[in-house]
Amino acid sequence: MNLTPSSGKALKGLAVGSLALAISGAAMIPASFAAPNTAHQTASSSASVPSTASLSRVVDTSASVAQITQGLPGQYQVAYSKATNKIWMVGVGARGDLASTIARVNADTLQIEEVAALPFELDKNGEFGYISAYGITVDDVSGTVWVTNTTDNSLSVFDQSTMEQIWTNHGISESDPNWIEHPRSVLVDHNSGKVFVTGRYYVSAIDMKTFEVTKLQLEGAPNGGTRYIGMNMTVDGDKLYVPERTGGKVFVINTHTFKTEQVIQTRGENSSVEVRPSDVTIDHSENEIYVSSQGVDGVNSGISVYDLTTGAFKKFVKFGTQALSMENDEGRDLVYVTDFGTGKIAIFDAKTDRVIGEVEMNGGKANDLTVTEDGSVVAVDKQDIANTTATVPYVLNSKTGDGTMTDTYTSKATVDRNGKTVPSSQQKLVPNSIVKFYAEVSEGEFTSTATINPAKVPFQGYPKQATAVLIDPTLNFAEGTVDITRPYTFHVSGYDFEKPPAEGIRLFLVKEGEWSMGYDKLTDSELANIQKVSTVVPASAFVYNARTGKYSFEATLRVPANTMQYSQGYMLGTVTAGSDVATNRNYDSAVSLIVNDAKDAGNADNRDEADEPAFPTNASASPSASAAVEKKPAAEQPKGEQSKGEQSKAEEANDQLGTTAKTAPLKNSSSVKSEDQSKGSGSDSQVSASATKSAPQSKGSLAKTGAQNVLSLAAVGAFALIAGAAVMVLRRRKA
């Protein structure tokens, strides 16, 4: 299946978006560093130090500056946009995907300027959870950011300025050749026209024109059995360098032919212990490859150096206890490495292959980093800040799908490794840290490793609202436009029933394929599916029409926010509400729906539920906004994040298009019936439906988020479009 951008939007040419940025020239100390300098030089046992003093480069502690401040809860990767001088971060602050976001940060001040309320969905237990972002990279050519939704086995692309989601492969079947399992790190390469993604068993190459995926199975990466995990990677010209943790190798792949041109076996201090390489970077002026490695229990944690031409091993430099992410500033011949174990960042001199400085963070779990245009380094950790909570505007209620600004969330009930149920409970969100530093280096006699302790600066606060991520996010109906990122309501009319069942009928919404009309007995899964989003219309709600001798009803179906997805087929249907629902198919009705791209982004009908009429009328509704939420790796995800429903002791953090027909929304359509409607028993029973927004919103959010398109819910098949109150009409099958 070819994956194409939603709304027919074509992504512009994509540029290399790796985190490794080459900074040329003599960078000056940025003016944004006004905090007092607390750097000092101390002896260090974690760095490789020669036994005798030697003339080298040293960190000038009197000229170096550093700041540290509060960041997001659950930080993973960080990326830098040179075009806008913004830092992009991801955060997954609560188990169960209840506090995930992407954030845009001012690179000078470290102020968190904007956070997103990401798309979310119902899980297999009928609870809501975010499609959480873990890995992130920036593409300044197209003005986008790419993220890996690791635990959801998908990727998404967002507009940098509006945070609109313009493409995702979320929701495709595991059997689809474009499905990517457990994506971790993502890298955009304009030269080859590919987006490279590390994951389980494969490195995947996404074609940026067709979005087709080519899976590159690296040597030693089995088709099953032993888990293969690719970590971070880098592109250098037409070569992709990929560290593979399990086998301890770095693969050099031609980005055009996908052929492996070279395999480098990494080395550490102890050949009997796994090296576990994590990240890689290149320095052409020194003609060297640098690889960070985690090792095991502190052994083989550090930086190994290889000849760029031959791949020959040159040196191993001990650093930390679990070295992870790596970035280089080739203009200054400096390499920076995070250590998850100690929370330090190494300043590695590429000229002498020596750690000449260390930057302290918050005592542990230094995770990822990036280099800005002026030569500064911005790094994030996953270490909780003691005695502090994070009040963020994107905490999701798993039961209602509503978002609130709070520092507390209710966890989902889970099952532990021993099969024991862990009940839901109230939990606090705790923030991690962001550090920014500029290391001034000068010629001098190296005697010991310098330590830089960043100055703590006051936290500037989180945004009061989270920007709703648009996925072409609204439903268009005759009475107005409805934002599906917030709760909304179907208004349903049914008529031509011979007689209602004593128990009433169940009105429900399901994905296409989760239930079907027919005469056969309903399966257990179908019975479960029709109860997820449903309501019972009692027999007392039916009205008898003496003229026709038939019954009709009017009802509403409350639909939680983000229940529906773009390009997904759905069915709105009815069954009997009696205990014989599995076998009594006489009250089955159904209409096929698809969330469709409608070129009508003018108005969103966001009426307050208390003010809207009992059922839609032809009265116009005032426009309002699609909304900010107020009520929703990779740097090495150190010991691995968990897939939903899956946990791994070895790692801690690391059917779309059911109906293909699309119908544009009709305006001023005449009231007509479809000629191919199926007949009811003696006479016809029909159901018509429309939807309205049910939660109040302030004006302006739609414009703020830059929506270019809206979604329409188009009914296809055995139904008719009715002007005014009735939008979708369907008939019950023949009894």
XYZ file of C-alpha atoms in Angstrom:
735
model
C 0.000 0.000 0.000
C 1.364 3.402 -0.883
C 1.253 5.847 1.981
C 0.333 9.340 0.903
C 0.066 12.592 2.826
C -3.372 13.360 4.180
C -5.469 15.842 2.264
C -3.420 15.200 -0.829
C -0.703 17.428 0.549
C 2.682 16.709 -0.960
C 5.621 17.159 1.330
C 8.217 19.462 -0.094
C 11.726 18.258 -0.734
C 13.160 16.949 2.505
C 16.605 17.815 3.818
C 19.049 15.954 5.954
C 17.547 16.289 9.401
C 20.107 14.468 11.504
C 20.982 15.891 14.846
C 24.661 16.063 13.906
C 25.171 19.675 12.861
C 28.481 20.875 11.493
C 29.313 24.224 13.070
C 32.004 26.088 11.203
C 34.118 29.017 12.249
C 34.976 30.330 15.696
C 31.688 30.416 17.561
C 31.234 33.265 20.012
C 29.702 32.857 23.431
C 25.964 33.440 22.942
C 24.487 36.542 24.516
C 21.677 34.464 25.976
C 24.097 33.154 28.613
C 23.968 35.826 31.267
C 24.058 33.562 34.311
C 27.149 33.565 36.542
C 29.778 31.025 35.624
C 30.125 28.124 38.046
C 32.596 26.047 36.048
C 35.636 24.764 37.821
C 38.418 22.298 37.095
C 38.632 19.094 39.108
C 40.235 15.715 38.827
C 38.072 13.025 37.289
C 38.379 9.268 37.313
C 35.793 8.681 34.591
C 37.856 10.056 31.740
C 40.928 8.563 30.151
C 43.828 10.675 31.451
C 47.477 10.238 30.508
C 49.910 9.570 33.292
C 52.009 12.593 32.431
C 51.008 16.100 31.513
C 50.930 16.883 27.799
C 50.371 19.941 25.660
C 46.798 19.772 24.434
C 43.536 21.617 24.399
C 41.737 22.276 27.658
C 38.364 23.612 28.689
C 38.693 27.241 29.704
C 36.427 27.203 32.738
C 36.584 30.963 33.209
C 35.072 31.522 29.765
C 32.673 28.564 29.627
C 29.041 29.125 30.597
C 26.151 26.805 31.406
C 22.538 26.981 32.555
C 20.070 24.346 33.701
C 16.312 24.661 34.110
C 13.114 22.655 34.324
C 11.916 20.789 31.246
C 9.130 18.357 30.379
C 8.129 15.200 32.209
C 9.532 12.090 30.528
C 11.983 13.627 28.056
C 13.425 11.503 25.268
C 14.896 13.093 22.141
C 15.763 16.652 21.250
C 16.413 18.265 17.852
C 17.424 21.700 16.580
C 15.989 23.846 13.796
C 18.683 26.089 12.375
C 16.111 27.926 10.235
C 14.066 29.082 13.221
C 16.583 28.713 16.082
C 14.133 26.485 17.934
C 14.644 23.357 19.958
C 12.154 20.522 19.460
C 11.560 18.028 22.249
C 9.315 15.104 23.038
C 7.941 14.062 26.407
C 6.115 10.947 27.599
C 5.350 11.797 31.176
C 2.921 9.102 32.288
C 2.659 5.374 31.807
C -0.286 4.497 29.616
C 0.366 7.410 27.246
C -1.622 9.956 29.241
C 0.834 12.883 29.140
C 2.724 12.870 25.855
C 3.630 15.924 23.797
C 5.993 17.527 21.337
C 7.289 20.933 22.380
C 8.901 23.916 20.701
C 11.534 25.658 22.830
C 13.371 28.961 22.417
C 16.998 27.984 21.820
C 18.302 31.183 23.439
C 16.210 31.343 26.602
C 15.085 27.686 26.961
C 11.513 28.884 27.391
C 8.960 26.237 26.384
C 6.926 28.261 23.911
C 4.360 25.736 22.748
C 3.271 22.195 23.534
C 0.972 19.988 21.495
C -2.020 17.877 22.423
C -1.193 14.876 20.266
C -3.743 12.606 18.585
C -5.074 9.849 20.817
C -7.196 6.750 20.475
C -9.037 4.002 22.298
C -6.938 1.026 23.347
C -8.057 -2.592 23.469
C -9.523 -2.007 26.924
C -11.666 0.895 25.771
C -9.455 3.537 27.397
C -7.928 6.563 25.728
C -4.209 7.063 25.291
C -1.977 9.360 23.283
C -0.156 8.203 20.180
C 3.035 9.089 22.011
C 6.143 10.595 20.435
C 9.595 9.313 21.426
C 12.110 10.075 18.668
C 12.223 13.387 16.809
C 14.187 15.064 14.025
C 13.872 18.367 12.188
C 13.583 18.938 8.443
C 14.098 22.643 7.755
C 13.662 22.293 3.976
C 10.009 21.295 4.317
C 9.468 23.085 7.633
C 8.473 19.874 9.396
C 9.420 17.631 12.266
C 9.280 13.845 12.090
C 8.541 11.795 15.187
C 8.561 8.098 15.942
C 5.512 6.804 17.792
C 7.546 3.921 19.151
C 4.957 2.087 21.220
C 2.358 2.492 18.458
C 4.625 1.190 15.674
C 4.209 4.310 13.540
C 5.638 7.674 12.505
C 4.075 11.104 12.129
C 5.072 14.369 10.444
C 4.117 17.763 11.883
C 4.297 21.289 10.550
C 6.849 23.314 12.532
C 4.808 26.505 12.629
C 1.297 25.139 13.223
C 1.932 21.676 14.675
C -0.580 20.314 12.204
C -0.065 16.613 11.512
C 0.385 16.359 7.754
C 1.207 12.669 7.439
C 1.220 9.506 9.501
C 1.284 5.784 8.900
C -0.500 5.106 12.155
C -3.261 2.538 11.875
C -1.948 0.460 8.999
C -2.054 -3.285 9.447
C 0.942 -5.277 10.626
C 0.604 -7.298 7.432
C 1.119 -4.173 5.329
C 4.670 -4.037 3.880
C 4.907 -0.396 4.960
C 4.359 -1.234 8.622
C 7.407 -0.473 10.794
C 7.824 -2.279 14.085
C 9.055 -0.357 17.104
C 10.546 2.674 15.298
C 13.119 4.477 17.413
C 15.337 7.009 15.679
C 14.365 8.893 12.507
C 16.625 10.757 10.090
C 15.668 12.748 6.986
C 18.092 12.592 4.045
C 17.309 14.964 1.189
C 20.244 13.719 -0.880
C 18.759 10.244 -1.284
C 15.127 11.292 -0.947
C 14.668 8.864 1.926
C 13.728 8.992 5.564
C 15.668 6.386 7.544
C 14.165 4.780 10.622
C 15.779 2.380 13.059
C 13.575 -0.276 14.578
C 13.269 -3.867 15.603
C 14.895 -6.263 13.120
C 15.258 -3.656 10.347
C 16.381 -0.234 9.301
C 13.552 1.142 7.178
C 13.893 3.581 4.290
C 10.740 5.610 3.546
C 10.545 7.070 0.055
C 9.549 10.712 0.462
C 7.545 10.759 -2.765
C 5.610 7.509 -2.528
C 5.961 6.805 1.213
C 6.692 3.199 0.362
C 8.993 1.457 2.810
C 12.080 -0.573 1.986
C 13.310 -2.683 4.882
C 17.045 -3.186 5.191
C 17.912 -6.284 7.143
C 21.437 -5.822 8.388
C 23.942 -8.603 8.773
C 23.401 -10.433 12.032
C 19.863 -9.143 12.381
C 17.699 -12.289 12.331
C 14.221 -12.587 10.888
C 13.015 -13.723 14.271
C 14.212 -14.884 17.626
C 16.889 -12.593 18.994
C 15.677 -9.031 19.215
C 17.658 -6.676 17.016
C 17.618 -3.042 18.051
C 19.068 -0.246 15.986
C 19.923 2.878 17.920
C 20.802 6.330 16.642
C 22.454 6.819 13.269
C 24.029 9.480 11.083
C 24.176 10.289 7.374
C 27.457 11.370 5.827
C 27.224 12.057 2.093
C 25.820 8.911 0.504
C 26.581 6.742 3.520
C 24.324 5.849 6.413
C 26.099 4.788 9.607
C 23.964 2.557 11.846
C 25.126 1.133 15.191
C 23.509 -2.218 15.958
C 23.453 -2.902 19.661
C 23.001 -6.647 19.854
C 25.931 -7.620 17.620
C 28.100 -4.649 18.526
C 28.629 -3.546 14.927
C 28.364 -0.340 12.937
C 26.938 -0.831 9.445
C 27.873 1.555 6.643
C 25.070 1.536 4.062
C 24.897 3.211 0.671
C 21.846 5.471 0.855
C 21.034 5.022 -2.838
C 21.595 1.309 -3.370
C 20.924 0.188 0.231
C 23.945 -2.070 -0.031
C 26.133 -2.571 3.029
C 29.550 -1.221 2.048
C 31.362 -1.774 5.308
C 30.847 -3.449 8.690
C 32.835 -2.169 11.654
C 33.099 -4.366 14.713
C 33.138 -2.054 17.721
C 35.558 -2.529 20.575
C 35.796 -1.485 24.193
C 38.032 -2.013 27.191
C 37.063 -5.664 27.756
C 36.587 -8.035 24.826
C 34.627 -10.522 26.943
C 31.824 -7.986 27.611
C 29.277 -6.659 25.111
C 30.033 -3.198 23.756
C 26.436 -2.232 22.856
C 27.071 0.765 20.574
C 24.459 3.522 20.757
C 25.364 6.444 18.507
C 27.864 7.464 15.854
C 29.262 10.657 14.347
C 31.937 11.651 11.806
C 34.763 14.206 11.840
C 36.264 14.698 8.355
C 39.016 17.022 9.466
C 40.339 14.269 11.704
C 39.240 11.478 9.316
C 37.661 9.621 12.210
C 34.460 7.844 13.215
C 33.332 8.135 16.832
C 30.973 5.613 18.436
C 29.387 5.846 21.874
C 28.682 2.590 23.697
C 26.660 1.602 26.755
C 28.563 -1.529 27.677
C 27.302 -3.699 30.525
C 27.340 -2.662 34.190
C 29.753 0.154 33.399
C 32.231 -2.010 31.492
C 32.836 -0.821 27.890
C 30.917 2.415 28.461
C 32.670 5.170 26.544
C 33.810 6.419 23.137
C 35.622 4.314 20.561
C 37.500 5.834 17.625
C 37.903 4.349 14.113
C 39.621 5.377 10.909
C 37.051 6.911 8.546
C 38.692 5.418 5.443
C 39.447 1.889 6.585
C 37.219 1.429 9.599
C 40.232 0.293 11.616
C 39.987 0.604 15.390
C 42.223 3.321 16.833
C 41.339 3.916 20.466
C 38.805 3.426 23.254
C 38.221 6.184 25.795
C 36.416 5.301 28.993
C 33.504 7.574 29.919
C 30.649 7.118 32.354
C 28.693 3.921 32.961
C 26.163 3.982 30.105
C 27.214 6.344 27.314
C 24.367 7.102 24.930
C 23.843 9.978 22.519
C 26.570 11.721 20.593
C 26.889 14.987 18.649
C 29.848 16.683 17.020
C 30.866 20.232 16.277
C 33.312 19.622 13.451
C 34.196 23.292 13.126
C 35.736 23.120 16.608
C 36.646 19.396 16.521
C 34.579 18.709 19.646
C 32.315 15.741 20.277
C 29.672 15.687 23.020
C 28.364 12.482 24.637
C 25.628 11.903 27.223
C 25.969 9.301 29.961
C 22.702 7.886 31.233
C 24.349 6.299 34.231
C 25.974 9.355 35.813
C 23.978 12.161 34.191
C 27.125 13.788 32.822
C 27.974 15.073 29.360
C 31.486 14.513 28.002
C 33.400 17.171 26.089
C 35.599 15.051 23.855
C 38.540 16.612 22.015
C 38.644 15.060 18.538
C 42.178 16.398 17.996
C 43.635 14.381 20.836
C 40.868 11.773 21.313
C 40.518 12.664 24.976
C 37.693 13.686 27.315
C 38.766 17.151 28.401
C 35.606 18.230 30.193
C 32.387 17.052 31.798
C 29.100 18.903 32.294
C 26.938 17.928 35.251
C 23.177 17.714 34.818
C 20.831 16.516 37.551
C 22.579 13.479 38.970
C 21.658 10.892 36.360
C 19.907 9.813 33.146
C 21.410 12.302 30.670
C 19.628 11.183 27.506
C 19.969 13.225 24.319
C 21.591 16.393 23.020
C 21.981 18.627 19.995
C 24.356 21.390 18.873
C 23.001 24.816 17.918
C 24.292 27.179 15.258
C 26.439 29.193 17.692
C 28.184 26.086 19.016
C 26.121 25.759 22.180
C 24.900 22.343 23.328
C 21.338 21.708 24.508
C 20.777 18.433 26.340
C 17.844 16.747 28.074
C 17.728 14.105 30.760
C 15.133 11.750 32.218
C 16.097 12.389 35.824
C 13.187 13.588 37.945
C 13.699 16.933 39.672
C 13.290 16.344 43.396
C 10.321 17.871 45.240
C 8.858 19.315 42.032
C 5.771 18.537 39.977
C 4.926 19.557 36.425
C 1.540 21.186 35.799
C 1.123 20.738 32.051
C -1.908 21.424 29.801
C -2.058 18.060 28.041
C -2.924 15.471 30.701
C -5.438 13.027 29.236
C -8.364 11.443 31.047
C -8.311 7.835 29.882
C -12.039 7.415 30.470
C -13.427 10.538 28.761
C -10.710 11.624 26.314
C -10.701 15.100 27.830
C -7.508 17.026 28.480
C -6.732 19.209 31.481
C -3.932 21.339 32.878
C -2.779 19.496 35.972
C 0.174 17.791 37.626
C -1.855 14.678 38.478
C -3.094 11.804 36.375
C -4.953 8.569 37.006
C -2.887 5.667 35.740
C -4.434 2.793 33.830
C -4.782 -0.596 35.439
C -2.055 -2.926 34.188
C -0.839 -6.475 34.588
C 2.700 -6.967 35.879
C 5.234 -9.549 34.751
C 3.868 -12.075 37.216
C 0.335 -11.745 35.875
C -0.848 -9.733 38.870
C -3.262 -6.851 38.247
C -1.946 -3.442 39.251
C -4.965 -1.184 39.844
C -5.176 2.383 38.585
C -4.023 5.075 40.995
C -3.382 8.784 41.283
C 0.137 9.728 40.161
C 2.112 12.949 40.026
C 3.920 14.247 36.944
C 7.535 15.092 37.707
C 9.652 17.202 35.337
C 13.137 16.518 34.008
C 15.894 19.030 33.212
C 17.193 20.930 30.191
C 20.795 22.145 30.149
C 22.493 24.535 27.757
C 26.224 25.173 27.776
C 29.030 26.600 25.704
C 32.469 25.093 26.347
C 35.294 27.477 25.588
C 38.417 25.546 24.579
C 41.959 26.879 24.440
C 45.451 25.532 23.957
C 47.121 24.527 27.166
C 48.659 21.806 29.250
C 46.120 19.092 29.979
C 46.384 17.706 33.504
C 42.832 16.722 34.441
C 39.263 16.787 33.206
C 37.400 20.048 33.803
C 33.924 19.930 35.352
C 31.227 22.438 34.511
C 28.346 22.824 36.963
C 25.507 24.724 35.251
C 23.870 27.634 37.021
C 20.236 26.989 37.895
C 17.908 29.492 36.272
C 14.230 30.056 37.143
C 11.723 28.010 35.187
C 9.597 30.191 32.916
C 6.508 27.999 33.061
C 4.531 25.840 30.660
C 2.040 27.249 28.149
C -1.463 27.541 29.610
C -2.970 25.696 26.667
C -1.786 22.850 24.500
C -2.141 23.368 20.770
C -4.469 20.754 19.329
C -2.727 18.789 16.605
C -4.926 18.976 13.541
C -5.301 15.838 11.494
C -7.548 17.600 9.042
C -9.582 17.421 12.190
C -13.233 18.326 11.672
C -16.428 16.690 10.558
C -18.577 18.668 8.164
C -22.356 18.292 8.269
C -25.315 20.205 6.956
C -25.727 22.078 10.221
C -22.053 23.004 10.646
C -18.521 21.735 11.190
C -17.505 19.559 14.119
C -14.048 19.232 15.629
C -13.300 15.543 16.190
C -10.384 16.355 18.483
C -13.006 17.163 21.125
C -16.125 15.283 22.254
C -19.050 15.593 19.864
C -22.561 14.241 19.409
C -24.396 12.432 16.626
C -28.072 13.415 16.351
C -29.910 10.403 15.005
C -33.432 9.967 13.655
C -34.957 6.545 12.984
C -38.284 5.882 11.306
C -40.513 3.295 9.582
C -40.128 0.729 12.368
C -43.004 -1.744 12.502
C -42.655 -2.019 16.275
C -39.714 -1.350 18.587
C -38.320 -4.219 20.670
C -39.395 -4.136 24.311
C -35.819 -3.528 25.428
C -35.233 -0.772 22.886
C -32.369 -0.639 20.411
C -28.635 -0.074 20.769
C -27.214 2.744 18.639
C -23.439 2.435 18.134
C -20.366 3.475 16.166
C -17.670 0.963 15.150
C -14.729 0.776 12.796
C -15.538 -0.927 9.548
C -14.934 -4.641 9.907
C -15.699 -4.725 13.634
C -19.378 -5.589 13.031
C -21.509 -6.395 10.015
C -25.202 -6.700 9.269
C -26.502 -10.132 8.470
C -28.421 -13.177 9.604
C -25.600 -15.076 11.272
C -25.053 -15.082 15.011
C -22.885 -12.222 16.249
C -19.429 -13.217 17.418
C -18.117 -12.357 20.879
C -15.820 -9.726 19.399
C -18.706 -8.110 17.507
C -20.759 -8.018 20.697
C -17.887 -6.319 22.495
C -17.248 -3.838 19.680
C -20.834 -2.549 19.464
C -20.762 -1.596 23.141
C -17.609 0.556 23.061
C -19.241 3.726 21.708
C -22.965 3.179 22.060
C -26.193 4.173 23.746
C -29.524 2.419 24.303
C -32.638 4.030 22.849
C -35.540 2.757 25.010
C -38.834 1.579 23.517
C -40.515 4.536 25.211
C -38.525 6.881 22.958
C -40.292 5.551 19.856
C -43.243 7.595 18.554
C -46.158 6.016 16.710
C -47.361 7.704 13.518
C -51.055 6.962 13.008
C -50.944 8.061 9.386
C -48.172 5.659 8.377
C -48.713 3.041 11.058
C -44.961 3.059 11.770
C -42.715 4.061 14.656
C -39.855 6.558 14.722
C -37.334 7.847 17.253
C -34.842 10.641 17.824
C -31.688 10.101 19.863
C -28.122 11.282 20.401
C -24.882 9.309 20.453
C -22.066 10.880 22.434
C -18.690 10.274 20.774
C -15.481 10.891 22.773
C -12.769 13.106 21.327
C -10.503 11.562 18.707
C -12.536 8.398 18.445
C -12.503 8.714 14.669
C -9.429 8.954 12.457
C -8.754 10.381 9.045
C -9.278 7.924 6.165
C -10.696 5.260 8.456
C -13.966 3.564 7.523
C -16.699 3.370 10.165
C -20.227 2.063 10.556
C -23.083 3.737 12.423
C -25.598 1.058 13.248
C -28.428 -0.275 15.384
C -29.233 -3.667 16.905
C -31.780 -4.803 19.419
C -30.842 -4.004 23.014
C -32.349 -7.247 24.216
C -30.498 -10.228 25.613
C -31.065 -12.019 22.307
C -28.949 -9.474 20.436
C -26.570 -12.116 19.130
C -29.322 -13.998 17.288
C -32.125 -11.450 16.756
C -30.934 -9.541 13.680
C -34.314 -7.977 12.847
C -33.300 -4.551 14.095
C -29.924 -4.351 12.394
C -29.300 -1.115 10.530
C -26.024 0.254 9.266
C -24.481 3.034 7.235
C -20.864 3.078 6.108
C -18.958 6.257 6.907
C -15.492 7.523 6.121
C -13.662 10.497 7.601
C -13.030 12.428 4.435
C -10.965 15.441 3.410
C -13.304 18.335 2.658
C -11.925 21.548 1.178
C -14.008 23.682 3.511
C -11.980 24.994 6.430
C -14.124 28.087 6.897
C -16.207 27.508 9.990
C -16.263 25.117 12.872
C -19.664 24.676 14.511
C -18.615 24.417 18.120
C -21.854 25.111 19.943
C -22.093 24.554 23.644
C -24.155 21.460 24.343
C -26.389 23.368 26.708
C -27.241 25.907 24.043
C -27.752 23.661 21.051
C -31.240 22.511 20.044
C -32.369 19.005 20.846
C -31.837 18.111 17.202
C -30.146 19.959 14.339
C -32.003 22.682 12.552
C -31.267 24.735 9.482
C -30.275 27.679 11.627
C -26.705 28.760 11.031
C -24.216 28.293 13.822
C -21.530 30.766 14.765
C -18.042 29.651 13.786
C -15.517 28.764 16.434
C -12.274 27.000 16.803
C -10.717 23.675 16.605
C -9.216 23.565 19.874
C -6.438 23.776 22.235
C -6.688 21.201 24.930
C -7.529 22.577 28.333
C -9.439 19.874 30.058
C -4.044 15.489 25.598
C 13.883 8.072 20.879
C 16.160 8.230 19.495
C 18.550 9.125 21.931
C 18.872 5.739 23.270
C 15.777 4.943 25.238
C 18.155 3.671 27.797
C 16.811 0.307 28.677
C 14.198 0.274 26.009
C 10.714 1.685 25.952
C 7.758 -0.656 26.115
C 5.263 -1.334 23.399
C 1.658 -1.005 24.522
C 0.839 -4.139 26.429
C 4.496 -5.246 26.350
C 7.375 -4.719 28.732
C 10.974 -5.803 28.471
C 13.354 -6.203 31.373
C 16.263 -5.487 29.072
C 14.800 -2.103 28.100
C 13.067 0.493 30.242
C 12.104 3.354 28.037
C 12.589 2.587 24.538
C -7.248 -1.285 8.696
C -6.971 1.863 7.378
C -9.292 2.909 4.475
C -12.122 0.512 5.178
C -14.333 2.274 2.642
C -12.564 3.940 -0.226
C -15.405 6.026 -1.636
C -15.327 9.669 -0.541
C -18.281 12.018 -0.825
C -17.866 15.756 -0.638
C -20.274 17.470 1.756
C -23.441 18.614 0.029
C -24.823 22.096 0.464
C -28.512 22.869 -0.020
C -29.098 19.323 -1.162
C -32.643 18.261 -1.861
C -34.378 15.670 0.297
C -34.135 12.480 -1.700
C -33.839 8.771 -1.039
C -31.300 6.392 -2.426
C -32.776 4.037 -4.989
C -30.766 1.060 -3.767
C -31.956 1.085 -0.167
C -32.904 -2.346 1.092
C -36.498 -2.987 2.168
C -37.720 -3.470 5.701
C -40.302 -5.947 6.963
C -43.527 -4.801 5.316
C -42.252 -1.253 5.330
C -38.923 0.436 5.683
C -37.140 1.459 8.866
C -34.519 4.148 8.486
C -32.010 6.010 10.584
C -30.611 9.430 9.819
C -27.742 11.041 11.639
C -25.798 14.249 11.983
C -23.111 15.425 14.362
C -22.406 18.563 16.314
C -19.596 19.747 18.525
C -20.575 19.434 22.137
C -17.805 21.200 24.041
C -17.428 25.000 24.124
C -14.302 26.562 22.690
C -12.980 30.040 22.233
C -12.659 31.527 18.793
C -9.318 31.708 17.060
C -7.705 28.338 17.686
C -8.445 27.045 14.216
C -6.705 29.999 12.644
C -3.894 29.789 15.158
C -3.128 26.213 14.287
C -3.192 26.987 10.598
C -5.766 24.505 9.425
C -5.977 24.404 5.659
C -8.534 21.636 5.423
C -11.278 20.067 7.465
C -12.641 16.573 7.664
C -16.077 15.616 6.550
C -17.906 12.521 7.574
C -19.371 11.247 4.327
C -21.939 8.476 4.312
C -21.695 5.940 1.511
C -23.798 2.977 0.500
C -27.443 2.438 1.319
C -28.406 5.889 2.542
C -29.507 9.279 1.300
C -28.376 12.816 2.033
C -31.133 14.954 3.518
C -30.982 18.735 3.756
C -31.139 20.412 7.138
C -31.581 18.210 10.165
C -30.989 14.832 8.523
C -27.609 14.295 6.953
C -27.302 10.534 6.665
C -30.210 8.189 6.093
C -30.119 4.417 6.124
C -32.608 1.564 5.979
C -32.894 -1.528 8.070
C -32.286 -4.724 6.177
C -35.191 -6.974 5.286
C -36.237 -9.081 8.259
